[in-house]
Tab-separated table of C-alpha atoms in Angstrom:
chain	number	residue	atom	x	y	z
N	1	UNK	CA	27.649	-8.273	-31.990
N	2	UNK	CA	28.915	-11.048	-29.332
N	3	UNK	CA	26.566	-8.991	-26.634
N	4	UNK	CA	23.598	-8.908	-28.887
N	5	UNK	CA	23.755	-12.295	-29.667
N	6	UNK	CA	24.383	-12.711	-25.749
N	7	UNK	CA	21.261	-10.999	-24.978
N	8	UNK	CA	19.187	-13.072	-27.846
N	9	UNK	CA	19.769	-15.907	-25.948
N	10	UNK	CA	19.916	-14.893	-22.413
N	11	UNK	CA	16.246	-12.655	-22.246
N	12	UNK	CA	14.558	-15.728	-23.326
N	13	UNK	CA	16.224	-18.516	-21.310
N	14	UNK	CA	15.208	-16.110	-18.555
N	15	UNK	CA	11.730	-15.013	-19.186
N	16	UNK	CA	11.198	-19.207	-19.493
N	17	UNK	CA	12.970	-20.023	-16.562
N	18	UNK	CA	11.094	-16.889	-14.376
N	19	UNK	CA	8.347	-17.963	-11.768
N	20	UNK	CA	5.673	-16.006	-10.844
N	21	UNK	CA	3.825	-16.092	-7.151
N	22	UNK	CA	0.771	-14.490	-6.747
N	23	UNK	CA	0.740	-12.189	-3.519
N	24	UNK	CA	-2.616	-11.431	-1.618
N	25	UNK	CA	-3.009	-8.875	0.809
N	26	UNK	CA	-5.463	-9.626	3.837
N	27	UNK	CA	-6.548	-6.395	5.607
N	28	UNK	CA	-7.027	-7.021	9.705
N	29	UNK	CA	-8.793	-4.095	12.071
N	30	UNK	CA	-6.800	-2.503	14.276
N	31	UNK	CA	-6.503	-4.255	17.987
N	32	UNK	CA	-8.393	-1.920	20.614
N	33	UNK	CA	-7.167	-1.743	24.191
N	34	UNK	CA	-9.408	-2.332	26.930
N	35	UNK	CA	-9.208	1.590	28.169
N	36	UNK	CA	-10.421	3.068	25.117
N	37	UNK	CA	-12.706	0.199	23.921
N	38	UNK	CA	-14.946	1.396	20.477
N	39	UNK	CA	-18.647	1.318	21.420
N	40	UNK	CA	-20.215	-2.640	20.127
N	41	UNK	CA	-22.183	-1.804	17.259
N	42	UNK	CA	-22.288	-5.697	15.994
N	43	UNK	CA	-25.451	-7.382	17.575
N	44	UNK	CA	-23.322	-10.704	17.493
N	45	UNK	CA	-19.986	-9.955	19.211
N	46	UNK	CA	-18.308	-12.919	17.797
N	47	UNK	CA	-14.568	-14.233	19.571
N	48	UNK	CA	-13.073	-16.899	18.469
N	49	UNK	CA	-10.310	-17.763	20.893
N	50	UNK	CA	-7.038	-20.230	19.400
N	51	UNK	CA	-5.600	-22.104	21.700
N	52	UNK	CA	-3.032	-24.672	21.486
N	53	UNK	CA	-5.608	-27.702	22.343
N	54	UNK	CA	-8.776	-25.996	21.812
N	55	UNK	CA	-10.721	-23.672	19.642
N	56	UNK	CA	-13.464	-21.564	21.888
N	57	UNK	CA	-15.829	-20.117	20.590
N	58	UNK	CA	-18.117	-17.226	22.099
N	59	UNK	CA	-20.812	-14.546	21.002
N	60	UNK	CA	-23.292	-12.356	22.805
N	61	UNK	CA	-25.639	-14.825	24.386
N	62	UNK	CA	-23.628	-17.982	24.581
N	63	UNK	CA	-22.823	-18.945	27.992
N	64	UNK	CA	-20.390	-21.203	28.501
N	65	UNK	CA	-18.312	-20.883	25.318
N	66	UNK	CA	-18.135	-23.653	22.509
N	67	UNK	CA	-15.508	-25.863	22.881
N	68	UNK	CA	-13.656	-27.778	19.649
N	69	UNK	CA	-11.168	-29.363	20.386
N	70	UNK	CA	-8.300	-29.512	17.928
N	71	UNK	CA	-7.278	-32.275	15.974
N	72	UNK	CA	-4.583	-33.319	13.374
N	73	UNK	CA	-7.491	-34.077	11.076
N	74	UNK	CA	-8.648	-30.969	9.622
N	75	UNK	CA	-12.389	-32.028	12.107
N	76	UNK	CA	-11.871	-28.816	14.530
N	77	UNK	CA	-11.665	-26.032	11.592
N	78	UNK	CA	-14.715	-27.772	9.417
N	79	UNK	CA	-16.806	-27.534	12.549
N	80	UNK	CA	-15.665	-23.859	12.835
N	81	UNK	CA	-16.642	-23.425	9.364
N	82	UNK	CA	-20.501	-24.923	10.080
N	83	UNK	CA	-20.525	-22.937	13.350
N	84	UNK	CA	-19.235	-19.213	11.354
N	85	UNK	CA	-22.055	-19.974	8.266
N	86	UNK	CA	-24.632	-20.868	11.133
N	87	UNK	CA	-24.256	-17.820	12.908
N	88	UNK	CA	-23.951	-15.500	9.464
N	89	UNK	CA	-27.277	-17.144	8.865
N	90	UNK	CA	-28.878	-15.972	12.396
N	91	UNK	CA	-27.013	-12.556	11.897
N	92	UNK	CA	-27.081	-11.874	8.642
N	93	UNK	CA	-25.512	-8.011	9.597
N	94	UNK	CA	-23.047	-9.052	11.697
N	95	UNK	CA	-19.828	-9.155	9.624
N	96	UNK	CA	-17.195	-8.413	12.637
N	97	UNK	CA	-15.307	-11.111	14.747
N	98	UNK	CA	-12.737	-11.306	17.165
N	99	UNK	CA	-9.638	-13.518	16.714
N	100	UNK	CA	-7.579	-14.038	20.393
N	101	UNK	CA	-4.711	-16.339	20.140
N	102	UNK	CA	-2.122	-17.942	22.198
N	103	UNK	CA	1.590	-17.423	22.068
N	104	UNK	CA	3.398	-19.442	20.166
N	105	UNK	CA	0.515	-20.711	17.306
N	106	UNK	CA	1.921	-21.501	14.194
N	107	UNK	CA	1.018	-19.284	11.435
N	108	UNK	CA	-0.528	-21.890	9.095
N	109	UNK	CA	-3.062	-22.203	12.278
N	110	UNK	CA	-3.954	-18.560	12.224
N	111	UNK	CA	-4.263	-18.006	8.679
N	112	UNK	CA	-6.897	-21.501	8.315
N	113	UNK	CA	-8.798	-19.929	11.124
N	114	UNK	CA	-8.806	-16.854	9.486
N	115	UNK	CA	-10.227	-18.212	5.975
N	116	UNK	CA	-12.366	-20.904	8.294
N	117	UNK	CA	-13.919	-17.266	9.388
N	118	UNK	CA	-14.134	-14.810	6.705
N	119	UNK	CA	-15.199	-16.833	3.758
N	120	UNK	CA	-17.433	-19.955	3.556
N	121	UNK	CA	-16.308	-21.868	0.122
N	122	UNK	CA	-19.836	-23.110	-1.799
N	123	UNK	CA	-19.923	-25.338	-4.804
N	124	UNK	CA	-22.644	-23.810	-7.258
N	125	UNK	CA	-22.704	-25.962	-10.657
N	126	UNK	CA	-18.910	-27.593	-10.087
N	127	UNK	CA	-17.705	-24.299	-9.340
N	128	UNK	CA	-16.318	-23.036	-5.731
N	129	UNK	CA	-18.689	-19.825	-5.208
N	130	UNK	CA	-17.261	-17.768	-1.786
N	131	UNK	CA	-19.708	-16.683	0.274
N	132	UNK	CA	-18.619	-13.384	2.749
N	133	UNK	CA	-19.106	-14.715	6.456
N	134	UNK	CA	-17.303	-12.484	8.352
N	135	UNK	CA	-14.582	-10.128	6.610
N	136	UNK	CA	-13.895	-7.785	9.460
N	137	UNK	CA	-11.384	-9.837	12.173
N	138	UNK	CA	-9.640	-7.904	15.071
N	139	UNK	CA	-6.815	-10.101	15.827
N	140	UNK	CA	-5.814	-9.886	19.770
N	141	UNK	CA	-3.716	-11.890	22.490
N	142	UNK	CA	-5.436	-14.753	24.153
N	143	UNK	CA	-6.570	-14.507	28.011
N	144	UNK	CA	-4.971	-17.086	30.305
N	145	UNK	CA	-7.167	-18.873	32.281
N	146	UNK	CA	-6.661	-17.040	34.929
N	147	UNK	CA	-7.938	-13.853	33.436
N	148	UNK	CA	-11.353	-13.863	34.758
N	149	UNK	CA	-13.944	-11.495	32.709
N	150	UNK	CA	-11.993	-11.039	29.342
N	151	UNK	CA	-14.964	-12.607	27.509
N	152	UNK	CA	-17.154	-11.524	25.299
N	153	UNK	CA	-20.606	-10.263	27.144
């Protein structure tokens, strides 16, 4: 009886004192090499390139890149953000985008560029409502600058 009144005590002190974390899983396209590159079937070719001091951004059509420079102040991923919903809005199809980073970005970096792309958060009556932007991210290595041509066309 001492272990049954050891367990009465000790399943609930432990189901109380248990935390539970909530785990999401984010699913990321494969990275193609340049050899055997897929044929482009997105009409917008979005990249999105992190860099340490900048966040360029580039698409079929836009020559010279976009520029934000990054800031301590949250400023560089909320124009990201505008820029991702503006272009879902001029290609409403398009749902693919490239992610190049750096070496060395911290993580929390990658994963607020990766909501800042594929999910646009909406209040709709006091309630968040996500809207898809663009769900389908290759993630890649960054060019250095003196990679000419490893831009999107």
């Amino acid at each position: 009886t001492a272990f049954l009144s050891l367990m009465v005590i000790l399943v609930p002190f432990l189901l109380i004192t248990a935390v539970f974390s909530r785990t999401s899983i984010l699913e990321l396209q494969p990275t193609v090499s340049q050899g055997g590159a897929a044929p482009v079937s997105d009409p917008l070719q979005l990249q999105v390139t992190l860099r340490r001091e900048m966040i360029e951004v580039s698409y079929r059509g836009q020559t010279p890149a976009v520029q934000i420079p990054r800031s301590t102040d949250g400023h560089a991923l909320s124009s990201l953000a505008a820029m991702a919903a503006e272009l879902k809005a001029r290609y409403p199809q398009s749902r693919e985008a490239i992610l190049l980073l750096e070496p060395q970005i911290p993580y929390n970096d990658l994963i607020q560029v990766l909501d800042a792309l594929r999910v646009r958060r909406q209040r709709h009556e006091d309630t968040p409502k996500p809207e898809e932007l663009f769900p389908l991210i290759t993630l890649g290595e960054a060019p250095t600058a003196s990679e000419p041509g490893r831009g999107a066309p």
